[in-house]
Coordinates of C-alpha atoms and ligand atoms in Angstrom, one line a residue:
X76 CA 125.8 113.6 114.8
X77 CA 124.9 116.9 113.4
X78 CA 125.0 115.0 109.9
X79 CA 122.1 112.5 110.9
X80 CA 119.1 113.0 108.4
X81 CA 115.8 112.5 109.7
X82 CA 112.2 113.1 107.4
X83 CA 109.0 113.9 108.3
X84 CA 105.9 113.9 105.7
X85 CA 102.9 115.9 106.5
X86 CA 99.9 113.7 105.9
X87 CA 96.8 114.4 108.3
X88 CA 95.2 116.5 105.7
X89 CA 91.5 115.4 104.4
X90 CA 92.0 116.2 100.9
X91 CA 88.2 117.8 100.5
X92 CA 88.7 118.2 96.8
X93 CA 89.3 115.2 96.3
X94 CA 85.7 114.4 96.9
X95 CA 86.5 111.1 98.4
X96 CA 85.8 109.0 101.5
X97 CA 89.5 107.6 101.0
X98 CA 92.6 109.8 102.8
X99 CA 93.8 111.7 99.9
X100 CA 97.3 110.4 100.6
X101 CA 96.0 106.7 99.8
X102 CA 95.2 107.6 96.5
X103 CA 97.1 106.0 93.5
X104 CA 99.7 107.2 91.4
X105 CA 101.1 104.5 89.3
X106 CA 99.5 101.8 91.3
X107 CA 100.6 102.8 94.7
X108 CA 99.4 105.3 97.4
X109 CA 101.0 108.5 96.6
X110 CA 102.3 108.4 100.3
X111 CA 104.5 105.5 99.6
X112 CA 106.1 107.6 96.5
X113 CA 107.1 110.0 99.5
X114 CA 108.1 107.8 101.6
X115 CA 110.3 106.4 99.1
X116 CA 112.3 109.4 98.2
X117 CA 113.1 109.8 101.8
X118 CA 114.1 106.6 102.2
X119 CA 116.4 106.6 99.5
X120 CA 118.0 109.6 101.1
X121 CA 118.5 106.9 104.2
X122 CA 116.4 109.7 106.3
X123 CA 116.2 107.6 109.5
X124 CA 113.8 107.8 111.3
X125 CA 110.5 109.2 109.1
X126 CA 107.9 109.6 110.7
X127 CA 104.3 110.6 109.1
X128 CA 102.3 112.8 110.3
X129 CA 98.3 111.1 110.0
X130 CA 94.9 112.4 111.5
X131 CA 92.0 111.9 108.2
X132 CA 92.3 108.3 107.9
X133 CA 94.9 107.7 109.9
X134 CA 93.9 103.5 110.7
X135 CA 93.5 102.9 107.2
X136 CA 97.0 104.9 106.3
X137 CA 99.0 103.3 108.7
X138 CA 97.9 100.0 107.2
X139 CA 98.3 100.5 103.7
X140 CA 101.7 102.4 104.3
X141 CA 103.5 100.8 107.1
X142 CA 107.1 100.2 106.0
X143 CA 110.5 99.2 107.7
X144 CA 111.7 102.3 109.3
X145 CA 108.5 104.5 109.3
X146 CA 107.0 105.7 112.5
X147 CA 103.4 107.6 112.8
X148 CA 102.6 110.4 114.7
X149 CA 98.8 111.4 115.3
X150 CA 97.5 114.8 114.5
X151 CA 94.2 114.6 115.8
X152 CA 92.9 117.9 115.0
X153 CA 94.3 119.6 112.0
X154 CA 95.7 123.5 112.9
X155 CA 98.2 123.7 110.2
X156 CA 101.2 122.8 108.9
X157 CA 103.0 124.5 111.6
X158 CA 101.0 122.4 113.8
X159 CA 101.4 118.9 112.0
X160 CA 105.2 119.0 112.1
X161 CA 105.0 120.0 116.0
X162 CA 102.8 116.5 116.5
X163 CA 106.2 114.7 115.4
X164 CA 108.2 116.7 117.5
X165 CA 108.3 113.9 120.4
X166 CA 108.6 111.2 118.3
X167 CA 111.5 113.2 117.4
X168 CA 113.0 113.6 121.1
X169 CA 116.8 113.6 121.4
X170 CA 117.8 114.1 117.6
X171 CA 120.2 116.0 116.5
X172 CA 120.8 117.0 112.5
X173 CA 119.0 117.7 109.8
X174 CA 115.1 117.2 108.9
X175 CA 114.0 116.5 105.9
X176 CA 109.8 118.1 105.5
X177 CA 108.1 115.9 102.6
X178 CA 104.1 116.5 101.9
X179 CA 102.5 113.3 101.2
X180 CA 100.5 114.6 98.7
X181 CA 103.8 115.7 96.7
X182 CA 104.7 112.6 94.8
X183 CA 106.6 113.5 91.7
X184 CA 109.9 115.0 94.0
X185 CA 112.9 112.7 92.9
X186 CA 115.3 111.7 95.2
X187 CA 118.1 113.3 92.9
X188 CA 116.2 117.1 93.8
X189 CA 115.9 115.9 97.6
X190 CA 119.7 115.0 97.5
X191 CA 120.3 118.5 95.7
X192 CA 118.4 120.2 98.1
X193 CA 120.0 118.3 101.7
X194 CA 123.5 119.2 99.9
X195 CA 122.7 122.9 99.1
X196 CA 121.1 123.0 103.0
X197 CA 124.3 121.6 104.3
X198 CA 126.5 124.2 102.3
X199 CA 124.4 127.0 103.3
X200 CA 124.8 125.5 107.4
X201 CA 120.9 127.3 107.0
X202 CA 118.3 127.0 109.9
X203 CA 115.8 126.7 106.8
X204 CA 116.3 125.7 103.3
X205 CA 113.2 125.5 101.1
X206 CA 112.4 124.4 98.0
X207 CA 111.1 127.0 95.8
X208 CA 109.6 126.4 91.9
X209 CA 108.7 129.1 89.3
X210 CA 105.7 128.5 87.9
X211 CA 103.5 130.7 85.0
X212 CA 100.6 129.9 87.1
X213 CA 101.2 130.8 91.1
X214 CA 97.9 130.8 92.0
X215 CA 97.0 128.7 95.4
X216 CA 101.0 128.8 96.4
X217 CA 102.6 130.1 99.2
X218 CA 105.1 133.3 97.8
X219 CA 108.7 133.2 98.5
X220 CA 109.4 136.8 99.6
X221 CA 112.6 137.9 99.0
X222 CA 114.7 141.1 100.2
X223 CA 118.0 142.1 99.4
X224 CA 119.5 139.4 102.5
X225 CA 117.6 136.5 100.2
X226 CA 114.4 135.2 101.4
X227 CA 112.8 137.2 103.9
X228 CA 109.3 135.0 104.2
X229 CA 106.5 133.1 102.9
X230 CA 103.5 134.9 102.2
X231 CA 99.6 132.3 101.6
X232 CA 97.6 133.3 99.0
X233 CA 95.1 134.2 100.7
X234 CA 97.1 136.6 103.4
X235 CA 99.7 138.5 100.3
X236 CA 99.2 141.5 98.9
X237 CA 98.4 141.8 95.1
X238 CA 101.9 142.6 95.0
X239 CA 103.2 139.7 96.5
X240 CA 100.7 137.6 94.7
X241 CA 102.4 138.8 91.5
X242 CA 105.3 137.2 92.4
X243 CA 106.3 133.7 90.3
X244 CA 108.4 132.2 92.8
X245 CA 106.6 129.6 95.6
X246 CA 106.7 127.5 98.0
X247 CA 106.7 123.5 97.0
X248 CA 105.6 122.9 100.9
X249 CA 109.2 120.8 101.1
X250 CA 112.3 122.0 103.4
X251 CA 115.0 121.0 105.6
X252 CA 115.4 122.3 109.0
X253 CA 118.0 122.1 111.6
X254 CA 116.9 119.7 114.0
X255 CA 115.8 120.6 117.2
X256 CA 116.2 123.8 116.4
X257 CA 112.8 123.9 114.7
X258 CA 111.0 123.0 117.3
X259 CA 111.9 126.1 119.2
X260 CA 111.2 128.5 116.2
X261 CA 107.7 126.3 116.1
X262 CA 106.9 126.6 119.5
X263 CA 106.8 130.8 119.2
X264 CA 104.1 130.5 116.3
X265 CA 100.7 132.4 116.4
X266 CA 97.5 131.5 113.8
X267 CA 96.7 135.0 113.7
X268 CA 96.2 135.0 109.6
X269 CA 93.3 134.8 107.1
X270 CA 93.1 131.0 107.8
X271 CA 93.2 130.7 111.3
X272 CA 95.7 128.4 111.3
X273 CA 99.8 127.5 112.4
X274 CA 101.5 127.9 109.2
X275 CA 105.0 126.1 108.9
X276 CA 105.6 128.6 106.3
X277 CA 106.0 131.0 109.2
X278 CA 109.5 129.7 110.7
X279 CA 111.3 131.1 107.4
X280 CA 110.3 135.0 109.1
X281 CA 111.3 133.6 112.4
X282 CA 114.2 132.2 111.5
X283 CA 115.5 135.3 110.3
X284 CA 113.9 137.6 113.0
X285 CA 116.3 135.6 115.5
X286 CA 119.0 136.7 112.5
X287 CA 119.6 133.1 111.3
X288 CA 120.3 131.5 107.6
X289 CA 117.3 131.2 105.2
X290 CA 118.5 129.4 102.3
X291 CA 116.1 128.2 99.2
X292 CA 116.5 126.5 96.0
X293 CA 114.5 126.2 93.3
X294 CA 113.8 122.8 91.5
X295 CA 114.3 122.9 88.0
X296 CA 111.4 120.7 86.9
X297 CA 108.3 122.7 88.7
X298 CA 106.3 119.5 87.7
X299 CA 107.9 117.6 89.9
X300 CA 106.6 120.2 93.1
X301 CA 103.3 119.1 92.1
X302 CA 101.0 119.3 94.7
X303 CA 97.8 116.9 94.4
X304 CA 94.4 118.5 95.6
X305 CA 92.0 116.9 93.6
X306 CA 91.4 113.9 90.0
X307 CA 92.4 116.0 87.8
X308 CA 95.8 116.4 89.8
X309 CA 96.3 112.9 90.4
X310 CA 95.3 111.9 86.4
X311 CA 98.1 114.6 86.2
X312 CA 100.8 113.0 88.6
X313 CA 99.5 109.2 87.8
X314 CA 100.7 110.2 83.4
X315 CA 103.9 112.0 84.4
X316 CA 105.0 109.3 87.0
X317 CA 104.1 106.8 84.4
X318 CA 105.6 108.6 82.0
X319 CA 108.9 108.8 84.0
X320 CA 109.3 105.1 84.7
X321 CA 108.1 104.6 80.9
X322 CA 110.9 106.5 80.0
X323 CA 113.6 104.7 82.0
X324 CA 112.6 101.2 80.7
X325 CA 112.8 102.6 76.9
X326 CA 116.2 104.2 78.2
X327 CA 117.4 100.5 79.3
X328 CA 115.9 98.6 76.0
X329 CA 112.7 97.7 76.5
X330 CA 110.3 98.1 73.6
X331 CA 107.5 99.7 74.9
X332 CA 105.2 99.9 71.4
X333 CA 102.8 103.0 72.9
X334 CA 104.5 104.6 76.0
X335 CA 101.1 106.3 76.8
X336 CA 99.1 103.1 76.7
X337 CA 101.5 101.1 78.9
X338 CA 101.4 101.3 83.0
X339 CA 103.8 99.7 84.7
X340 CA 104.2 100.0 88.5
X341 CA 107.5 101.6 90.0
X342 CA 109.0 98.7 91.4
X343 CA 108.9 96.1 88.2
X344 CA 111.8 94.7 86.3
X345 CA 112.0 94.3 82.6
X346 CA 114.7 92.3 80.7
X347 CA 116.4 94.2 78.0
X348 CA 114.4 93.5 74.5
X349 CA 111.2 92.6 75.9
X350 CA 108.5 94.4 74.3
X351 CA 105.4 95.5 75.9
X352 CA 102.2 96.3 73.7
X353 CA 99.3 99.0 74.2
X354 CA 97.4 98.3 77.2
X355 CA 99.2 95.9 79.5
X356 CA 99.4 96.4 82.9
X357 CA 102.3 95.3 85.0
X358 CA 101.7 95.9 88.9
X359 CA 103.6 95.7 92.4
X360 CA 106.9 93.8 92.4
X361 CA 106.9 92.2 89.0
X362 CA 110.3 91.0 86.7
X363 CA 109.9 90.1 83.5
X364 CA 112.8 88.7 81.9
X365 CA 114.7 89.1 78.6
X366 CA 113.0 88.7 75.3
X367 CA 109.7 88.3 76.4
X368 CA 106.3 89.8 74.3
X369 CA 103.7 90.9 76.3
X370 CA 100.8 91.4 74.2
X371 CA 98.0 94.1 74.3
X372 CA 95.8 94.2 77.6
X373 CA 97.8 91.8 79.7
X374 CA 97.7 92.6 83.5
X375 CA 100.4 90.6 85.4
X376 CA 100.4 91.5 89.2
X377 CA 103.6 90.3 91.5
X378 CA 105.1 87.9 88.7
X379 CA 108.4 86.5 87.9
X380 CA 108.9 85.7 84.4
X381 CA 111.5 84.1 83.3
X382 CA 113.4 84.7 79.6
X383 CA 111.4 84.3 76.4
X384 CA 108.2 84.4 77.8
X385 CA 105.0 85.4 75.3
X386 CA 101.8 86.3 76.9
X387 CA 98.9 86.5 74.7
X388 CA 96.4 89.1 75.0
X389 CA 93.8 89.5 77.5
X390 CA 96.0 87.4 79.9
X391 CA 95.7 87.6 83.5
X392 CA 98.7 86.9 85.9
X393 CA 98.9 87.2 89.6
X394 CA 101.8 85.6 92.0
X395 CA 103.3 83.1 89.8
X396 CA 106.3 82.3 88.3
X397 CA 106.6 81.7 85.2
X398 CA 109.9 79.6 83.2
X399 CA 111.7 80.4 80.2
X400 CA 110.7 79.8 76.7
X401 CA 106.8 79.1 77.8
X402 CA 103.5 80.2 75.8
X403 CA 100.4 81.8 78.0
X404 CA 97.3 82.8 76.5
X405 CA 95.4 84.7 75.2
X406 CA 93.4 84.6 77.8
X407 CA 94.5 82.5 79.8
X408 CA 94.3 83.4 84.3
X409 CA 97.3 82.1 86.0
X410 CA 96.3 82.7 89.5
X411 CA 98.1 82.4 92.9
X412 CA 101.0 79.9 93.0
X413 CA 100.9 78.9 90.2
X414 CA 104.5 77.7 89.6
X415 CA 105.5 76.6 85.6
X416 CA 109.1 75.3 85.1
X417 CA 109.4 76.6 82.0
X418 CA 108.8 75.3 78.0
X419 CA 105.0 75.1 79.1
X420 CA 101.9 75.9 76.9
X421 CA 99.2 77.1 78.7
X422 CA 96.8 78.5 76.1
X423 CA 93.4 79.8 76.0
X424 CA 90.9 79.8 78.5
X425 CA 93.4 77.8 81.0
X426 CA 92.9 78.6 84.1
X427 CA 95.5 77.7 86.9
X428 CA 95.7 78.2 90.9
X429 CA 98.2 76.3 93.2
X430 CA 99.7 74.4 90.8
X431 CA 102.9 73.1 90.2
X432 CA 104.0 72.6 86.3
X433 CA 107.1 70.8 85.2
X434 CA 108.8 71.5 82.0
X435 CA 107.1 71.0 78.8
X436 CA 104.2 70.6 79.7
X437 CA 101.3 71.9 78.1
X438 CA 97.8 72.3 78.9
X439 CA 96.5 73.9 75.5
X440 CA 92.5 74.7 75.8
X441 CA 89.4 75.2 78.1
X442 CA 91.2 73.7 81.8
X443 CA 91.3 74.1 85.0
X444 CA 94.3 73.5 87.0
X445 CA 93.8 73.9 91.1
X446 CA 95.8 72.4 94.0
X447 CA 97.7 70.0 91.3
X448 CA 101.1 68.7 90.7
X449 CA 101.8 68.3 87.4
X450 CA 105.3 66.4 86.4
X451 CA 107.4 66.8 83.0
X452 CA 106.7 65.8 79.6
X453 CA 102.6 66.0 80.7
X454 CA 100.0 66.5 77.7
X455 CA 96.4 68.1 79.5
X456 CA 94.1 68.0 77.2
X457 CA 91.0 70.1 76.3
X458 CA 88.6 70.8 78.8
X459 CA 90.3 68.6 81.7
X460 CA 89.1 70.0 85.2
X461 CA 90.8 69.0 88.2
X462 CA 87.5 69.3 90.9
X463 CA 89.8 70.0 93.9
X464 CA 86.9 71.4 96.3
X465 CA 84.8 69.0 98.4
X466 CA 83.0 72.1 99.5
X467 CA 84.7 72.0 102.4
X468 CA 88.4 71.1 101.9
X469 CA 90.8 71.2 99.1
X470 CA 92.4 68.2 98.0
X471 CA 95.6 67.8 95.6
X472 CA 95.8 66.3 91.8
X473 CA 99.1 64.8 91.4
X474 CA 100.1 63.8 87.9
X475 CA 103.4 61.9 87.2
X476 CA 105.6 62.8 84.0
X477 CA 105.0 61.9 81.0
X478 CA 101.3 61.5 81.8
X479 CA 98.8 61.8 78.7
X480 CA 95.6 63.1 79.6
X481 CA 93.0 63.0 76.9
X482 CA 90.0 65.8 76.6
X483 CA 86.9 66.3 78.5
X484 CA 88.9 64.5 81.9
X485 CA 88.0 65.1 85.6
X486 CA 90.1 64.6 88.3
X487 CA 88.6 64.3 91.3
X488 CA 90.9 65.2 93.9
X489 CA 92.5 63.7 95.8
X490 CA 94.3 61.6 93.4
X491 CA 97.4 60.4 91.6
X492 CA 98.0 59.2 88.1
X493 CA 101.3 57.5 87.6
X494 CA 104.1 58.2 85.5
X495 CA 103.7 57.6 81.5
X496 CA 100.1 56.8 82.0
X497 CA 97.4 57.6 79.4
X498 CA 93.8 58.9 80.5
X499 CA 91.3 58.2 78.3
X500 CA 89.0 61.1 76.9
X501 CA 86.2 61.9 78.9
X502 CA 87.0 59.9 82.0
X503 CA 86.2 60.8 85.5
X504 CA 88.9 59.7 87.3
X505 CA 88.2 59.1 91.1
X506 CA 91.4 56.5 92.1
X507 CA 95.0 56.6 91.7
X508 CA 96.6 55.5 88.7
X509 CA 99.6 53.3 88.1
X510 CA 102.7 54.3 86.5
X511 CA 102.2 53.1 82.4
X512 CA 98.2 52.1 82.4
X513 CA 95.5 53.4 80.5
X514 CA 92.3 54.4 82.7
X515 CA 89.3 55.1 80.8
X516 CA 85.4 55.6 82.6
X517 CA 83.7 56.2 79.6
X518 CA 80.6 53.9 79.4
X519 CA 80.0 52.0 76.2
X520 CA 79.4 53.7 73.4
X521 CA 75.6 52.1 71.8
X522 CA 75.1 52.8 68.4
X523 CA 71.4 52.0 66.8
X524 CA 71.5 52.3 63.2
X525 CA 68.9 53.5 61.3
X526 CA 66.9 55.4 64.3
X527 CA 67.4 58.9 63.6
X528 CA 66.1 57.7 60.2
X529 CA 62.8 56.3 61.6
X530 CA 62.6 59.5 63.9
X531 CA 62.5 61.5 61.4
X532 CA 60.0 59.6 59.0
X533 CA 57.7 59.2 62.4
X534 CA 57.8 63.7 62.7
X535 CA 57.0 63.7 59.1
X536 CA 53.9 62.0 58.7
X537 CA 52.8 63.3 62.1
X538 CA 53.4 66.8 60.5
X539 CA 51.1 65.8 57.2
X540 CA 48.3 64.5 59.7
X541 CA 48.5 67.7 61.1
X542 CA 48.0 70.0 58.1
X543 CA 44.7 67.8 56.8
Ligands
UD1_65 C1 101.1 124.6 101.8 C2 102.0 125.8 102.1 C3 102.2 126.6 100.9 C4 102.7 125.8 99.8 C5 101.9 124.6 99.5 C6 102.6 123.7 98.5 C7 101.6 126.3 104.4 C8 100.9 127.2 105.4 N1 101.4 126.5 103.2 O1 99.8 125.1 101.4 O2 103.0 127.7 101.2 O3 102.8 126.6 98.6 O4 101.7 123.8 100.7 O5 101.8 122.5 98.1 O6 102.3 125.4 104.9 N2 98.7 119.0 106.6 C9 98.7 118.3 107.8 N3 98.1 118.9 108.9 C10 97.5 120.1 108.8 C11 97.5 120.8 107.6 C12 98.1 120.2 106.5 O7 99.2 117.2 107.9 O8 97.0 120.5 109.8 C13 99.3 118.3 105.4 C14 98.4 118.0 104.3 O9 97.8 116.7 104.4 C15 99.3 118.1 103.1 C16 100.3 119.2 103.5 O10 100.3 119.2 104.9 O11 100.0 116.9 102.9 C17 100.1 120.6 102.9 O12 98.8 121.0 103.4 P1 97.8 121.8 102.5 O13 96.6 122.1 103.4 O14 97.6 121.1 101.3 O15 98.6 123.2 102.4 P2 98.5 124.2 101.2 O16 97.4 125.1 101.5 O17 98.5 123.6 99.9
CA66 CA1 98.3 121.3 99.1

């Protein structure tokens, strides 16, 4: 199949400037590793199989990356690019076509300019097409050298001339080969140059020394060749990515009230006329539906919302789902499965975790809702605590529709309150409940009358004794 596309994505590098004890390629760019941006593009290309190419890191990359369809390959020791894409050369064993060369630290590349470049590689029938960007600063880049037969080689920084320095045109690190044919121009390599090292750059002058095609194309948005080498880079990257997918939701009719304020994660959904205030952060693989109002400094992490869903501010959300037409916040912390049917109230200071919430129901003020099952038509009233931990197990509130809980109520779990049932305020409630009673704990109220009175008069004269 000389049509078969196949990626690889050098990422064994330490990343010293990064100044971190993390693998540079873990780092974050719109709240995923930079890697899995890469590995992205190529996988919307269908490139099958991609393979990274780890050494710094490489336990803690291959967890936090592993994907359908990715394979690793170790480069223990790092000798250059040349080198890395050699490590991946038996993992790449038998096939035939065309390889896609990604740098995992390259994150902005689209898949649009990957597609341009694979067509453009294919038309050309090159051995090597590379993907070239003209920038007003060069400095640190690789120099596309070319002759009057196109591009003769790539000249490092550090080993150019000053007149090959001078020249605008460089190397974004990305290419497509002909596969296996690489791996022969790879194999006759030498690290004789000012780094010591086995530069990939180096097959574009061996390609043509054995008189084959050297194609290149340049990408017309040099921001998205970005390479990251250290914060201020990925600060850089982590604004335009944001900026990209800011751009796409606004494009589709989402109100986003101040793009720049706003970080939203590449993967989440938003329903056309939702709008999105300053500050809110919406991570991994969120939807929000239509007509919903997120307000300033919500943070919801792999939610579904449903239609018409207003989160107040300083609301925190993480793996539930939430129904149409319901009320969170502010600050209210929906917390792992928590599941609301939809028309709920859950206001401020609510706190919820394992719970299931039928429709309607509202839980307004100051509660805590863990391990409970909560029916239709329910009324939870201020400060109601369901005290599902033992301190060794969990245990499960269940409360029937229609249920009226007054304020100030504990559950203690496990128990069940019956449908249509009314819990008086400030009750402890330690057995089931039958459906339509009233259960009630409180002890008797005393009243004394006239004893704050004589308290009072008792402190007074005590005081006047006092002064004399
Ligand atoms: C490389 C190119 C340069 C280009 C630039 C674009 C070479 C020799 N130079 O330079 O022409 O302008 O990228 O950003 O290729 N890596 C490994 N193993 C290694 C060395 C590097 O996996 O042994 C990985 C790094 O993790 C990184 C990528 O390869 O993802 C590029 O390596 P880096 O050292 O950053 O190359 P540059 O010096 O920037
Ligand atoms: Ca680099």
């Amino acid at each position: 199949m000389p049509d078969a596309l196949a990626a690889v994505i050098l990422a064994a590098g330490q990343g010293t400037r990064m100044k971190s004890s993390r693998p540079k390629v873990l780092h974050e760019v719109a709240g995923q590793p930079m890697l899995n941006h890469v590995i992205r593009g190529a996988q919307m290309l269908g490139a099958t199989p991609i393979i990274a190419v780890i050494g710094h890191g490489s336990e803690q990359v291959r967890a936090a990356c592993a994907a359908p369809g990715v394979n690793f390959a170790l480069q223990a020791e790092q000798l250059g690019t040349g080198h890395a894409l050699q490590c991946a050369a038996s993992a790449l064993a038998g096939f035939a076509g065309n390889l896609l060369l990604l740098c995992g630290d390259v994150p902005l590349l689209r898949a649009e300019t990957l597609q341009e470049l694979l067509d453009h590689h294919r038309a050309e029938q090159a051995t090597v097409t590379v993907l070239t960007a003209i920038l007003a600063n060069a400095h640190g880049y690789g120099r596309i050298i070319r002759g009057a037969g196109g591009v003769e080689k790539i000249v490092e920084e550090k080993d150019a001339t000053p007149m090959e320095r001078s020249v605008g045109e460089i190397n974004t690190g990305i290419y497509l080969f002909a596969a296996p044919r690489v791996f022969a121009l790879l194999a006759g390599l030498t690290n004789d140059n000012a780094q010591g090292e086995y530069y990939l750059t180096d097959v574009i002058a061996a390609a043509r020394a054995a008189g084959e095609r050297v194609a290149a194309l340049a990408v017309a948005e040099a921001e998205e060749s970005m390479g990251i080498n250290d914060r201020i880079q990925l600060a850089q990257a982590g604004a335009a990515m944001r900026a990209r997918i800011n751009t796409a939701h606004m494009r589709a009719g989402v109100t986003l009230i101040d793009p720049v304020a706003t970080y939203i994660d590449p993967q989440v959904t938003i329903g056309a006329d939702s709008v999105i205030h300053p500050g809110v952060h919406l991570h991994g693989n969120t939807v929000i539906g239509r007509d919903c109002v997120l307000e300033p400094g919500v943070i919801v992490t792999d939610c579904t919302l449903a239609d018409r869903v207003h989160v107040k501010a300083g609301s925190v959300l993480a793996e539930a789902q939430v129904g149409a037409d319901t009320d969170i916040g502010p600050m209210a912390h929906l917390r792992p499965g928590t599941v609301l049917a939809g028309e709920n109230k859950i206001g401020n200071f609510v706190e919820t975790k394992k719970a299931t919430i039928g429709t309607g129901s509202k839980a307004s003020h100051l509660t805590y809702l863990g391990d409970a099952v909560i029916g239709a038509g329910v009324n939870v009233g201020c400060g109601t605590i369901t005290c599902n931990y033992d301190g060794v197990h969990k245990h499960v509130t269940i409360i029937e529709d229609d249920v009226f809980v007054g304020s100030d109520v504990q559950f203690v779990a496990p128990v069940r309150i019956g449908k249509g049932s009314l819990i008086g305020a400030g009750s402890t409630i330690t057995r089931d409940v039958p459906p339509d009673a009233l259960a009630i704990t409180r002890a008797e109220q005393k009243t004394i009358e006239g004893w704050a009175a004589r308290k009072r008069k008792k402190r007074e004269e005590r005081g006047v004794r006092g002064k004399e």
